[in-house]
């Protein structure tokens, strides 16, 4: 495997370790939308308890950085200031 593939494996293992850490109440995973490490596929591979909110968004899908930050703040408020309406999934 080339260095790029090995680097991706290390990145995924690291992000998975963070997501599974007991001190994390939930995860908001943000990607560009065009990278090798597609955030939807990564989050779907995690086996989190239903009580752990996992939200995924990409900057391309949200319409840019400012829109993504605004939606991310709203998503975190929804997830952590009141119970999430459904476990896991995309932030809508």
Short mmCIF file of N, CA and C in Angstrom, two decimals:
data_model
loop_
_atom_site.label_atom_id
_atom_site.label_comp_id
_atom_site.label_asym_id
_atom_site.label_seq_id
_atom_site.Cartn_x
_atom_site.Cartn_y
_atom_site.Cartn_z
N UNK A 1 0.84 -1.18 0.00
CA UNK A 1 0.00 0.00 0.00
C UNK A 1 0.89 1.24 0.00
N UNK A 2 0.52 2.23 -0.79
CA UNK A 2 1.33 3.43 -0.87
C UNK A 2 1.13 4.32 0.37
N UNK A 3 1.91 5.37 0.47
CA UNK A 3 1.83 6.26 1.62
C UNK A 3 0.48 6.93 1.76
N UNK A 4 -0.15 7.24 0.65
CA UNK A 4 -1.47 7.89 0.69
C UNK A 4 -2.49 6.96 1.33
N UNK A 5 -2.50 5.71 0.93
CA UNK A 5 -3.44 4.74 1.49
C UNK A 5 -3.19 4.49 2.97
N UNK A 6 -1.94 4.43 3.34
CA UNK A 6 -1.59 4.22 4.76
C UNK A 6 -2.00 5.43 5.59
N UNK A 7 -1.80 6.63 5.05
CA UNK A 7 -2.21 7.84 5.75
C UNK A 7 -3.70 7.90 5.97
N UNK A 8 -4.47 7.46 4.98
CA UNK A 8 -5.93 7.43 5.11
C UNK A 8 -6.35 6.44 6.18
N UNK A 9 -5.68 5.30 6.24
CA UNK A 9 -5.99 4.31 7.28
C UNK A 9 -5.73 4.88 8.67
N UNK A 10 -4.63 5.59 8.83
CA UNK A 10 -4.28 6.19 10.12
C UNK A 10 -5.31 7.26 10.49
N UNK A 11 -5.70 8.10 9.53
CA UNK A 11 -6.70 9.13 9.78
C UNK A 11 -8.02 8.51 10.22
N UNK A 12 -8.48 7.50 9.51
CA UNK A 12 -9.75 6.85 9.86
C UNK A 12 -9.68 6.19 11.23
N UNK A 13 -8.57 5.54 11.53
CA UNK A 13 -8.42 4.90 12.83
C UNK A 13 -8.42 5.95 13.95
N UNK A 14 -7.77 7.08 13.71
CA UNK A 14 -7.72 8.15 14.71
C UNK A 14 -9.11 8.75 14.93
N UNK A 15 -9.81 9.07 13.85
CA UNK A 15 -11.16 9.64 13.99
C UNK A 15 -12.11 8.66 14.65
N UNK A 16 -11.99 7.38 14.32
CA UNK A 16 -12.82 6.35 14.94
C UNK A 16 -12.54 6.27 16.44
N UNK A 17 -11.27 6.35 16.80
CA UNK A 17 -10.91 6.33 18.22
C UNK A 17 -11.51 7.49 18.99
N UNK A 18 -11.47 8.68 18.39
CA UNK A 18 -12.10 9.84 19.03
C UNK A 18 -13.60 9.62 19.17
N UNK A 19 -14.24 9.17 18.11
CA UNK A 19 -15.70 9.01 18.11
C UNK A 19 -16.15 7.99 19.16
N UNK A 20 -15.34 6.99 19.42
CA UNK A 20 -15.70 5.94 20.38
C UNK A 20 -15.28 6.25 21.81
N UNK A 21 -14.55 7.34 21.99
CA UNK A 21 -14.07 7.68 23.33
C UNK A 21 -15.25 8.01 24.23
N UNK A 22 -15.27 7.49 25.47
CA UNK A 22 -16.42 7.71 26.35
C UNK A 22 -16.64 9.17 26.75
N UNK A 23 -15.63 10.02 26.62
CA UNK A 23 -15.80 11.42 26.97
C UNK A 23 -16.48 12.24 25.87
N UNK A 24 -16.72 11.63 24.72
CA UNK A 24 -17.41 12.32 23.64
C UNK A 24 -18.90 12.04 23.75
N UNK A 25 -19.69 13.08 23.91
CA UNK A 25 -21.14 12.92 24.02
C UNK A 25 -21.78 12.72 22.66
N UNK A 26 -21.08 13.08 21.60
CA UNK A 26 -21.57 12.95 20.24
C UNK A 26 -20.50 13.44 19.29
N UNK A 27 -20.80 13.34 18.01
CA UNK A 27 -19.81 13.70 16.99
C UNK A 27 -20.49 14.50 15.89
N UNK A 28 -19.88 15.60 15.50
CA UNK A 28 -20.24 16.33 14.29
C UNK A 28 -19.05 16.21 13.36
N UNK A 29 -19.21 15.45 12.31
CA UNK A 29 -18.13 15.16 11.37
C UNK A 29 -18.35 16.02 10.13
N UNK A 30 -17.39 16.90 9.83
CA UNK A 30 -17.50 17.81 8.69
C UNK A 30 -16.40 17.50 7.69
N UNK A 31 -16.79 17.32 6.45
CA UNK A 31 -15.83 17.08 5.37
C UNK A 31 -15.99 18.13 4.29
N UNK A 32 -15.04 18.14 3.38
CA UNK A 32 -15.14 19.06 2.23
C UNK A 32 -16.20 18.58 1.25
N UNK A 33 -16.28 17.28 1.08
CA UNK A 33 -17.21 16.70 0.12
C UNK A 33 -16.49 16.13 -1.09
N UNK A 34 -15.21 16.45 -1.25
CA UNK A 34 -14.46 15.98 -2.41
C UNK A 34 -13.20 15.22 -2.02
N UNK A 35 -13.02 14.94 -0.72
CA UNK A 35 -11.80 14.30 -0.26
C UNK A 35 -11.91 12.78 -0.37
N UNK A 36 -10.77 12.11 -0.27
CA UNK A 36 -10.74 10.64 -0.30
C UNK A 36 -11.48 10.05 0.89
N UNK A 37 -11.39 10.68 2.02
CA UNK A 37 -12.02 10.19 3.24
C UNK A 37 -13.45 10.72 3.31
N UNK A 38 -14.36 10.07 2.62
CA UNK A 38 -15.75 10.52 2.59
C UNK A 38 -16.38 10.34 3.97
N UNK A 39 -16.89 11.42 4.54
CA UNK A 39 -17.35 11.39 5.92
C UNK A 39 -18.61 10.54 6.11
N UNK A 40 -19.48 10.47 5.11
CA UNK A 40 -20.68 9.62 5.23
C UNK A 40 -20.28 8.16 5.43
N UNK A 41 -19.37 7.69 4.59
CA UNK A 41 -18.93 6.29 4.68
C UNK A 41 -18.21 6.02 6.00
N UNK A 42 -17.42 6.96 6.45
CA UNK A 42 -16.71 6.80 7.71
C UNK A 42 -17.69 6.69 8.87
N UNK A 43 -18.65 7.60 8.95
CA UNK A 43 -19.62 7.58 10.05
C UNK A 43 -20.49 6.33 10.01
N UNK A 44 -20.85 5.87 8.83
CA UNK A 44 -21.68 4.66 8.72
C UNK A 44 -20.95 3.43 9.23
N UNK A 45 -19.63 3.44 9.16
CA UNK A 45 -18.83 2.29 9.61
C UNK A 45 -18.69 2.25 11.14
N UNK A 46 -19.00 3.34 11.81
CA UNK A 46 -18.89 3.37 13.27
C UNK A 46 -20.07 2.64 13.88
N UNK A 47 -19.80 1.90 14.92
CA UNK A 47 -20.87 1.20 15.63
C UNK A 47 -21.08 1.90 16.97
N UNK A 48 -21.79 3.00 16.92
CA UNK A 48 -22.05 3.79 18.11
C UNK A 48 -23.38 3.38 18.73
N UNK A 49 -23.53 3.53 20.05
CA UNK A 49 -24.84 3.30 20.64
C UNK A 49 -25.85 4.31 20.10
N UNK A 50 -27.09 3.93 20.02
CA UNK A 50 -28.13 4.81 19.48
C UNK A 50 -28.23 6.12 20.26
N UNK A 51 -27.80 6.12 21.50
CA UNK A 51 -27.88 7.33 22.33
C UNK A 51 -26.77 8.34 22.00
N UNK A 52 -25.79 7.96 21.20
CA UNK A 52 -24.69 8.85 20.83
C UNK A 52 -25.01 9.51 19.50
N UNK A 53 -25.31 10.81 19.49
CA UNK A 53 -25.62 11.46 18.23
C UNK A 53 -24.38 11.59 17.35
N UNK A 54 -24.53 11.20 16.10
CA UNK A 54 -23.49 11.39 15.09
C UNK A 54 -24.14 12.14 13.95
N UNK A 55 -23.60 13.30 13.64
CA UNK A 55 -24.11 14.11 12.54
C UNK A 55 -22.99 14.30 11.53
N UNK A 56 -23.37 14.32 10.27
CA UNK A 56 -22.40 14.43 9.18
C UNK A 56 -22.85 15.53 8.24
N UNK A 57 -21.90 16.35 7.80
CA UNK A 57 -22.19 17.34 6.78
C UNK A 57 -20.94 17.61 5.97
N UNK A 58 -21.14 18.11 4.76
CA UNK A 58 -20.00 18.49 3.93
C UNK A 58 -20.15 19.95 3.52
N UNK A 59 -19.03 20.60 3.38
CA UNK A 59 -19.02 22.02 3.02
C UNK A 59 -19.65 22.22 1.64
N UNK A 60 -19.38 21.30 0.71
CA UNK A 60 -19.97 21.43 -0.62
C UNK A 60 -21.49 21.32 -0.57
N UNK A 61 -22.02 20.36 0.18
CA UNK A 61 -23.47 20.18 0.26
C UNK A 61 -24.16 21.34 0.95
N UNK A 62 -23.48 21.96 1.90
CA UNK A 62 -24.10 23.04 2.67
C UNK A 62 -23.98 24.39 1.99
N UNK A 63 -23.15 24.50 0.97
CA UNK A 63 -23.06 25.76 0.23
C UNK A 63 -21.94 26.69 0.67
N UNK A 64 -20.89 26.14 1.24
CA UNK A 64 -19.75 26.96 1.62
C UNK A 64 -19.47 26.95 3.10
N UNK A 65 -18.37 27.60 3.45
CA UNK A 65 -17.88 27.58 4.83
C UNK A 65 -18.85 28.25 5.80
N UNK A 66 -19.31 29.44 5.47
CA UNK A 66 -20.18 30.19 6.39
C UNK A 66 -21.48 29.43 6.64
N UNK A 67 -22.07 28.91 5.58
CA UNK A 67 -23.31 28.14 5.74
C UNK A 67 -23.08 26.89 6.56
N UNK A 68 -21.93 26.24 6.39
CA UNK A 68 -21.61 25.03 7.14
C UNK A 68 -21.42 25.34 8.62
N UNK A 69 -20.73 26.41 8.92
CA UNK A 69 -20.53 26.81 10.32
C UNK A 69 -21.89 27.12 10.97
N UNK A 70 -22.72 27.87 10.28
CA UNK A 70 -24.04 28.20 10.81
C UNK A 70 -24.86 26.93 11.06
N UNK A 71 -24.87 26.03 10.09
CA UNK A 71 -25.64 24.80 10.25
C UNK A 71 -25.02 23.91 11.33
N UNK A 72 -23.70 23.90 11.43
CA UNK A 72 -23.04 23.11 12.46
C UNK A 72 -23.40 23.59 13.86
N UNK A 73 -23.45 24.89 14.05
CA UNK A 73 -23.85 25.45 15.35
C UNK A 73 -25.29 25.06 15.66
N UNK A 74 -26.17 25.19 14.68
CA UNK A 74 -27.57 24.81 14.89
C UNK A 74 -27.69 23.32 15.19
N UNK A 75 -26.92 22.51 14.50
CA UNK A 75 -26.95 21.06 14.71
C UNK A 75 -26.48 20.70 16.11
N UNK A 76 -25.40 21.31 16.55
CA UNK A 76 -24.89 21.03 17.90
C UNK A 76 -25.88 21.48 18.96
N UNK A 77 -26.53 22.61 18.73
CA UNK A 77 -27.55 23.07 19.67
C UNK A 77 -28.69 22.07 19.74
N UNK A 78 -29.12 21.57 18.60
CA UNK A 78 -30.20 20.58 18.55
C UNK A 78 -29.80 19.29 19.28
N UNK A 79 -28.58 18.86 19.04
CA UNK A 79 -28.12 17.58 19.61
C UNK A 79 -27.89 17.65 21.11
N UNK A 80 -27.42 18.78 21.60
CA UNK A 80 -26.94 18.81 22.98
C UNK A 80 -27.73 19.71 23.92
N UNK A 81 -28.59 20.56 23.40
CA UNK A 81 -29.41 21.38 24.28
C UNK A 81 -30.78 20.78 24.50
N UNK A 82 -31.13 19.80 23.69
CA UNK A 82 -32.37 19.03 23.87
C UNK A 82 -32.14 17.66 23.24
N UNK A 83 -32.92 16.68 23.59
CA UNK A 83 -32.70 15.34 23.04
C UNK A 83 -32.83 15.33 21.52
N UNK A 84 -31.97 14.57 20.83
CA UNK A 84 -32.05 14.51 19.38
C UNK A 84 -33.34 13.82 18.94
N UNK A 85 -33.91 14.26 17.81
CA UNK A 85 -35.16 13.67 17.35
C UNK A 85 -35.01 12.24 16.87
N UNK A 86 -33.81 11.85 16.45
CA UNK A 86 -33.55 10.49 16.00
C UNK A 86 -32.07 10.21 16.18
N UNK A 87 -31.70 8.97 16.42
CA UNK A 87 -30.28 8.66 16.61
C UNK A 87 -29.52 8.71 15.29
N UNK A 88 -28.29 9.24 15.35
CA UNK A 88 -27.39 9.25 14.21
C UNK A 88 -27.96 9.96 13.00
N UNK A 89 -27.28 9.84 11.87
CA UNK A 89 -27.79 10.36 10.62
C UNK A 89 -27.22 11.71 10.26
N UNK A 90 -27.70 12.21 9.14
CA UNK A 90 -27.24 13.51 8.67
C UNK A 90 -27.94 14.62 9.42
N UNK A 91 -27.27 15.71 9.57
CA UNK A 91 -27.85 16.89 10.19
C UNK A 91 -28.72 17.57 9.15
N UNK A 92 -29.97 17.72 9.40
CA UNK A 92 -30.88 18.31 8.42
C UNK A 92 -31.52 19.55 8.99
#
